[in-house]
mmCIF file of C-alpha atoms in Angstrom:
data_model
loop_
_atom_site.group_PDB
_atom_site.id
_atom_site.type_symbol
_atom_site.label_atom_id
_atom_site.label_comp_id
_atom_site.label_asym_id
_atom_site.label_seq_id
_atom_site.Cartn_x
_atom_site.Cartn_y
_atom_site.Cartn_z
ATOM 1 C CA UNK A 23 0.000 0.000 0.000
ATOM 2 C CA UNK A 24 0.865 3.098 -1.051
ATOM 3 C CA UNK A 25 1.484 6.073 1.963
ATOM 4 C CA UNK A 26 3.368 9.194 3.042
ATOM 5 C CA UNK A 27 5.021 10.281 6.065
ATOM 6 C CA UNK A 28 5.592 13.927 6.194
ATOM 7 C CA UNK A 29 8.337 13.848 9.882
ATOM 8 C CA UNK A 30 7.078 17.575 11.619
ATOM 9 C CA UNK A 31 4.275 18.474 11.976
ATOM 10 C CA UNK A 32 5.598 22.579 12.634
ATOM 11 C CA UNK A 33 8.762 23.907 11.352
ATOM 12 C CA UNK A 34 10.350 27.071 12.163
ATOM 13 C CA UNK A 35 12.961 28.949 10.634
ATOM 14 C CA UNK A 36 14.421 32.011 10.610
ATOM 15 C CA UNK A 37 13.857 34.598 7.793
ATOM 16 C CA UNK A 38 16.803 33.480 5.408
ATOM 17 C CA UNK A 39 17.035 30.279 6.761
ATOM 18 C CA UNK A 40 17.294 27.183 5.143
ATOM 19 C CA UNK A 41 13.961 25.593 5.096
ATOM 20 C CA UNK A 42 14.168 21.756 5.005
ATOM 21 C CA UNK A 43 10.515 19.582 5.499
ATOM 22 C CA UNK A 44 11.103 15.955 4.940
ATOM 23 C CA UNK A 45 8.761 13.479 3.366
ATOM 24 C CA UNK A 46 9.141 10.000 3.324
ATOM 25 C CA UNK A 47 6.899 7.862 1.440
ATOM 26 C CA UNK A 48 6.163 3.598 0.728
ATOM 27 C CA UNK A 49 4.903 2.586 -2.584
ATOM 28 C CA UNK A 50 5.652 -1.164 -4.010
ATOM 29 C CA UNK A 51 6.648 0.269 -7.598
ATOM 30 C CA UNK A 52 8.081 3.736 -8.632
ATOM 31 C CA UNK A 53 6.230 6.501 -7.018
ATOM 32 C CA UNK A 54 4.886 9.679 -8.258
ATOM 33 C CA UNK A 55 5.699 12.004 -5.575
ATOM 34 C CA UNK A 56 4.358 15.798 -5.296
ATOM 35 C CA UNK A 57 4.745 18.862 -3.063
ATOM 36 C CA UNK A 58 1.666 21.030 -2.644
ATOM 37 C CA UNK A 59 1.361 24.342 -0.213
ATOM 38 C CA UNK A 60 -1.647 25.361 1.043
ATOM 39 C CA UNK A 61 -2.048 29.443 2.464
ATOM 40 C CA UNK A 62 -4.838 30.112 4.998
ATOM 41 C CA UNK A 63 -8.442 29.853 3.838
ATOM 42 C CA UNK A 64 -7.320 28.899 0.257
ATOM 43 C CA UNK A 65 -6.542 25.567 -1.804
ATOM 44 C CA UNK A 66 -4.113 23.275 -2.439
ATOM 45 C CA UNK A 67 -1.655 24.381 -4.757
ATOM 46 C CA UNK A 68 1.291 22.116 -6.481
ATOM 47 C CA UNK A 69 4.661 23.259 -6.040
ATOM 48 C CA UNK A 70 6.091 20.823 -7.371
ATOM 49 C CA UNK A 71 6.245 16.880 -9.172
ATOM 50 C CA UNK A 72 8.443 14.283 -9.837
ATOM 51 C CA UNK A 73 7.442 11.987 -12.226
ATOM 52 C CA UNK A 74 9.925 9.856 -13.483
ATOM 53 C CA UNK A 75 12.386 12.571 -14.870
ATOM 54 C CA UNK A 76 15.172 13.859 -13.333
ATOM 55 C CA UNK A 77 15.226 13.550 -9.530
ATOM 56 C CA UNK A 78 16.256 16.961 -8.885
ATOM 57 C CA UNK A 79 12.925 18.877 -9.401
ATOM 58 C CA UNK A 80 12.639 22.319 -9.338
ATOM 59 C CA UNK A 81 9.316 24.111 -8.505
ATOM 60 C CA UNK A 82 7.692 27.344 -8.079
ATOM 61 C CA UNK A 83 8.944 29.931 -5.419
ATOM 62 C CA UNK A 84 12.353 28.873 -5.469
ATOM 63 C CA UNK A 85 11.635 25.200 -3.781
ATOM 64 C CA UNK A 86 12.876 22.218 -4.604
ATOM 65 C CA UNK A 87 12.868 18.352 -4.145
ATOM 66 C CA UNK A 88 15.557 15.458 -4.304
ATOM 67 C CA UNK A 89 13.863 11.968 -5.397
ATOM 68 C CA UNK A 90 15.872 9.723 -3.013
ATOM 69 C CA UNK A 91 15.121 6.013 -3.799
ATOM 70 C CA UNK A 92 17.165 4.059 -1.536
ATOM 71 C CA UNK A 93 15.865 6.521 1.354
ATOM 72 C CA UNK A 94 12.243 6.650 -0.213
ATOM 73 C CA UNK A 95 12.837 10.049 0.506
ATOM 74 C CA UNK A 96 11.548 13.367 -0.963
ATOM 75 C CA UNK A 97 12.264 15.913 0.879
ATOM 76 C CA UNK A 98 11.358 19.759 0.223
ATOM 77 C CA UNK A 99 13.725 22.159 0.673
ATOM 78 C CA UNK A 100 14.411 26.318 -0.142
ATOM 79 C CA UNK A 101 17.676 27.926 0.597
ATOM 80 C CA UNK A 102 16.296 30.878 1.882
ATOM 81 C CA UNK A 103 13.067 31.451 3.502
ATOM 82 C CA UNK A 104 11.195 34.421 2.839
ATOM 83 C CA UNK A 105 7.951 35.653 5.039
ATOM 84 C CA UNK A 106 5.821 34.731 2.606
ATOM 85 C CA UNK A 107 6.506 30.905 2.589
ATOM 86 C CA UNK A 108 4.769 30.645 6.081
ATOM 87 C CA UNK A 109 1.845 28.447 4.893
ATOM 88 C CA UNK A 110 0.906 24.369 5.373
ATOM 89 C CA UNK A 111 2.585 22.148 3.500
ATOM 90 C CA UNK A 112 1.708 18.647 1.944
ATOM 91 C CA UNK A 113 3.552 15.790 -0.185
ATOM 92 C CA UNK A 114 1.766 13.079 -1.467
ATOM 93 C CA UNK A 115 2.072 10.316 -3.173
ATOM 94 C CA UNK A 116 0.507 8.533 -5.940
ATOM 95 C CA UNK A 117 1.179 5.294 -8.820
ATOM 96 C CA UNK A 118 -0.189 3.013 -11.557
ATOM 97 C CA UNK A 119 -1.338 1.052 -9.202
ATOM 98 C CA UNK A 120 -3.596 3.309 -7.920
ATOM 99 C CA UNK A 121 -4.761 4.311 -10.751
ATOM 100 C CA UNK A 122 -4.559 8.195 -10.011
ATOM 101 C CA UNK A 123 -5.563 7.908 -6.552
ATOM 102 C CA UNK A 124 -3.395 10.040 -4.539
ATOM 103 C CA UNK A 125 -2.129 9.707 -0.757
ATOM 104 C CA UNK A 126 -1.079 12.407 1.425
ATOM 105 C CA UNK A 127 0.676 13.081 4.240
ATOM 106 C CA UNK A 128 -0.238 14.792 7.178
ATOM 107 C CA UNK A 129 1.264 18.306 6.704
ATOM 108 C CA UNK A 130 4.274 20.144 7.908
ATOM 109 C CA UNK A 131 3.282 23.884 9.222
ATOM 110 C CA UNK A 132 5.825 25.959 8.416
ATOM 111 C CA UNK A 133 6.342 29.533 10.466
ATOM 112 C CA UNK A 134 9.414 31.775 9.612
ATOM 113 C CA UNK A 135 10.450 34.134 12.176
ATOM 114 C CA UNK A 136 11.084 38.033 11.254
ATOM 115 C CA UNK B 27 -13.340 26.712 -16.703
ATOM 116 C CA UNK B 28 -10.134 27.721 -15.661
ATOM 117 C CA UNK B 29 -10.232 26.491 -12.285
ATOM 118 C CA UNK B 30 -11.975 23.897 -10.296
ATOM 119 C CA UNK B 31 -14.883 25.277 -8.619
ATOM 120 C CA UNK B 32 -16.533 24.570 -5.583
ATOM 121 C CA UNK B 33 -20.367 26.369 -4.265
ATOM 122 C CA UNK B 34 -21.059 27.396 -1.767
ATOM 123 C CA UNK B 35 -17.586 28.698 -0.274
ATOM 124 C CA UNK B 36 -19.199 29.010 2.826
ATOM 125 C CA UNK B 37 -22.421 26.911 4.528
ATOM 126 C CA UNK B 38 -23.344 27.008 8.267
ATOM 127 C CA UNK B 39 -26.386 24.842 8.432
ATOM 128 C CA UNK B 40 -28.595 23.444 12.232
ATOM 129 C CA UNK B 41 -27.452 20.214 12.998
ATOM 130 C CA UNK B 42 -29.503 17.443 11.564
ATOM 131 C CA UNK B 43 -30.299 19.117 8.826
ATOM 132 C CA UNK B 44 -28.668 17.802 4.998
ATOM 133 C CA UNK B 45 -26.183 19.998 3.280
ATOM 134 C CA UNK B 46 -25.305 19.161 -0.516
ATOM 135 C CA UNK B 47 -21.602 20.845 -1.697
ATOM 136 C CA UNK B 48 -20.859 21.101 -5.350
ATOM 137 C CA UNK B 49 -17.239 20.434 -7.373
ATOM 138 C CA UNK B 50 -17.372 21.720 -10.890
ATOM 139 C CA UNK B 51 -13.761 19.849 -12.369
ATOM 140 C CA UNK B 52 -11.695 21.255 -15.293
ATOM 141 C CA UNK B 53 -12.811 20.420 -18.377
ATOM 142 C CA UNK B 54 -11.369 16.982 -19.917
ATOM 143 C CA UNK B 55 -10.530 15.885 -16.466
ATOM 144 C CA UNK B 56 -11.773 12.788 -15.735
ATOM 145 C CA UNK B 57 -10.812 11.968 -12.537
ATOM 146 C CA UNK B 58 -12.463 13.841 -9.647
ATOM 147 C CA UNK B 59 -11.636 13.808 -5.987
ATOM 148 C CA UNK B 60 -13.126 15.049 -2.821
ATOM 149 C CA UNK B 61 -11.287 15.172 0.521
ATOM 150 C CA UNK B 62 -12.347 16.601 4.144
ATOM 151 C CA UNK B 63 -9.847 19.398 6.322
ATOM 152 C CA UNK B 64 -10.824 19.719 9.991
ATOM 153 C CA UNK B 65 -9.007 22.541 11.663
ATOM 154 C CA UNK B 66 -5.486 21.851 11.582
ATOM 155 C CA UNK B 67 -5.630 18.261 10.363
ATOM 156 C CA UNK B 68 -4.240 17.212 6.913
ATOM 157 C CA UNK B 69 -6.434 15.710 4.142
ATOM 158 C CA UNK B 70 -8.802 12.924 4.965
ATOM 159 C CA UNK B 71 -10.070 10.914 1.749
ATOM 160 C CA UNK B 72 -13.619 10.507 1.218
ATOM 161 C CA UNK B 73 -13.990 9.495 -2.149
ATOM 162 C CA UNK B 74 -12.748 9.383 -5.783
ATOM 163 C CA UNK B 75 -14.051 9.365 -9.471
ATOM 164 C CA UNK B 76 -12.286 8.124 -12.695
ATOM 165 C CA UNK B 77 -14.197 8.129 -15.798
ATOM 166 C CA UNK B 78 -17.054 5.645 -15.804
ATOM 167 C CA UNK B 79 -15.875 3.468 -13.828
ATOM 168 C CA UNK B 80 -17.344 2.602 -10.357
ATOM 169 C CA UNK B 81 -16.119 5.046 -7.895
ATOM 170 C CA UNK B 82 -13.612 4.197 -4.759
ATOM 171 C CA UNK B 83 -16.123 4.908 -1.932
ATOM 172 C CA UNK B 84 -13.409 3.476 0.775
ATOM 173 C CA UNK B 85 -12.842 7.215 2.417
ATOM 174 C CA UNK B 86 -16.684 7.907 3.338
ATOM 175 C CA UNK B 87 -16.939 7.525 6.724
ATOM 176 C CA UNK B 88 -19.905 7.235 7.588
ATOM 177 C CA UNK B 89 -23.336 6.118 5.445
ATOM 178 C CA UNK B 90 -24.636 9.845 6.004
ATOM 179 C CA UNK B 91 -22.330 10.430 3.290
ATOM 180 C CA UNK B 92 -22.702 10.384 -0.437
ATOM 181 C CA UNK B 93 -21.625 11.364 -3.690
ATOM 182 C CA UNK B 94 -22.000 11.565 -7.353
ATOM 183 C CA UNK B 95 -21.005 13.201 -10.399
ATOM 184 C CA UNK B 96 -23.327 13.571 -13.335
ATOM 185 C CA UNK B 97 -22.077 13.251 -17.196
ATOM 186 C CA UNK B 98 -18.361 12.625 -16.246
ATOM 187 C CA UNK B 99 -18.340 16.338 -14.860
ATOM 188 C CA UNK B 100 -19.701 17.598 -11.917
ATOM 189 C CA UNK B 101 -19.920 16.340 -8.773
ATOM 190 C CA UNK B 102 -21.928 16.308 -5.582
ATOM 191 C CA UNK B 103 -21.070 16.023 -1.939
ATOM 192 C CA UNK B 104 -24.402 15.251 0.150
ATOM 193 C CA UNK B 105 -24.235 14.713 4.134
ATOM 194 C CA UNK B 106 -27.375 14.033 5.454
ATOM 195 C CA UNK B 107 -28.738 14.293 8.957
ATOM 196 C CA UNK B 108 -25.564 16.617 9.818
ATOM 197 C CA UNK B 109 -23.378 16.518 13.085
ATOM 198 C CA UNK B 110 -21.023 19.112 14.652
ATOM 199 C CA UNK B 111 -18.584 16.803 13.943
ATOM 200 C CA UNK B 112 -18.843 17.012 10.194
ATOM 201 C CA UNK B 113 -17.733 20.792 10.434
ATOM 202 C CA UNK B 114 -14.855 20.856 8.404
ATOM 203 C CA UNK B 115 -13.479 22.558 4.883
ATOM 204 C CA UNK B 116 -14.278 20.228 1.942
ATOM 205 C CA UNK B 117 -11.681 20.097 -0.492
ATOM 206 C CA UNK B 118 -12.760 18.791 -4.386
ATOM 207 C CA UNK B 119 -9.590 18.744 -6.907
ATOM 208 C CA UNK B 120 -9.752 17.514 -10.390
ATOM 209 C CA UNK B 121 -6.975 15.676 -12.877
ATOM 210 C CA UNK B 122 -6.847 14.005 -16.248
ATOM 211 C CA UNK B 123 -6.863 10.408 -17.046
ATOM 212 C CA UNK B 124 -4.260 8.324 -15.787
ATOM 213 C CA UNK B 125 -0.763 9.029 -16.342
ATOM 214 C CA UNK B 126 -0.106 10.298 -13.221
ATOM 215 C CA UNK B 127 -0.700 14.505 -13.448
ATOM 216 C CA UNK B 128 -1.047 16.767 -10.300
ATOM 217 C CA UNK B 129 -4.580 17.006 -8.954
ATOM 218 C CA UNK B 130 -6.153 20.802 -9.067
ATOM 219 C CA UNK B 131 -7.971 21.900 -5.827
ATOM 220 C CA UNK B 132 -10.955 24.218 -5.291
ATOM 221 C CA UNK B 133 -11.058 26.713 -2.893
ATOM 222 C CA UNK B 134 -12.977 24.194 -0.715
ATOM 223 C CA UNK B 135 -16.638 24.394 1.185
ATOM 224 C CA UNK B 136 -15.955 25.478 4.462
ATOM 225 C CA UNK B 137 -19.352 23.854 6.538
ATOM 226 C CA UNK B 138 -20.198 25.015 9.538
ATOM 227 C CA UNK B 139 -22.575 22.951 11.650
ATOM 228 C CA UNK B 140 -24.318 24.750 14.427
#
């Protein structure tokens, strides 16, 4: 069975930080693995995908994600964090197995400090 | 449309009484999802559309619960006999046929039940 562990449930950083929120995730063939942010009172909205491609993906807002197979590992990271990336933040996963079905984890909050 | 689209944004509604939320998908997606957000939780599955084929009902939890979506497009969220409980921010996001692309979220249906 396919399913995502997202390790923090609050992260805090300082403004120009690195931000680092790890995502871990279990699927019996090769995963599908996405990044999504959510601000208050709005949507989901993808940051990011890996699908197969290379497994350094970049995304929107200056993230990015490392596929790590032999640490089923997909961890989200920015090198600097601005105020504005203070939102809720979700990876899941998905496969052909599922056919499109999509797991996620249960959300990192991330707060940066002034 | 451009978006997925969810009405109302906002219901408050007496308790016991049955609520209906509505997804309209992108156009030419054929799989449709709905999920549930209680106040600082992550997503909970409820239930999930692909094409014409019989829907994965495994996330409804409970039989007060129901959904369907009408010529391959929109769907409908009905919870009948409502409980506090159910309060929560209904999420419905949309994607095309498998081949593993992100899922687009709505706003969401925040329900209030009073």
């Amino acid at each position: 069975a396919q399913s995502v562990t997202q390790l923090g449930s609050h992260v805090s950083v300082s403004e120009g930080a690195l931000v680092l929120l790890r995502c871990n995730y279990s699927s019996s063939v090769p995963p599908y693995l996405f990044w999504y942010v959510q601000y208050p009172n709005q949507g989901l909205q993808l940051l990011l995908k890996y699908t197969s491609a290379a497994t350094l993906v970049k995304g929107i807002n200056g993230f990015e994600a490392e596929f790590k197979k032999s640490e089923t590992s997909f961890h989200l990271t920015k090198p600097s964090a601005h105020m504005s990336d203070a939102a809720e933040y979700f990876c899941a996963v998905s496969d052909l197995n599922t056919g499109n079905q999509f797991y996620f984890g249960t959300g990192t909050s991330l707060t940066v400090i002034p | 449309g451009a978006g997925v689209s969810q009405s109302p944004s906002n219901k408050v509604t007496e308790k016991g009484k049955d609520v209906e939320l509505r997804c309209d998908p992108i156009s030419g997606h054929t799989a449709l999802y709905w999920y549930r957000q209680s106040l600082g939780q992550g997503l909970e599955f409820l239930i999930y559309f692909q094409g014409n084929s019989a829907p994965d009902k495994s996330g409804l939890p409970s039989d007060r619960f129901s959904a369907e979506r009408t010529g391959g497009s929109v769907s409908t969220l009905t919870i009948q006999r409502t409980q506090q409980e159910d309060s929560a921010v209904y999420l419905c996001a949309s994607s095309q046929n498998q081949g593993i692309t992100e899922a687009f979220f709505g706003q969401g249906t925040r329900l209030t039940v009073v």
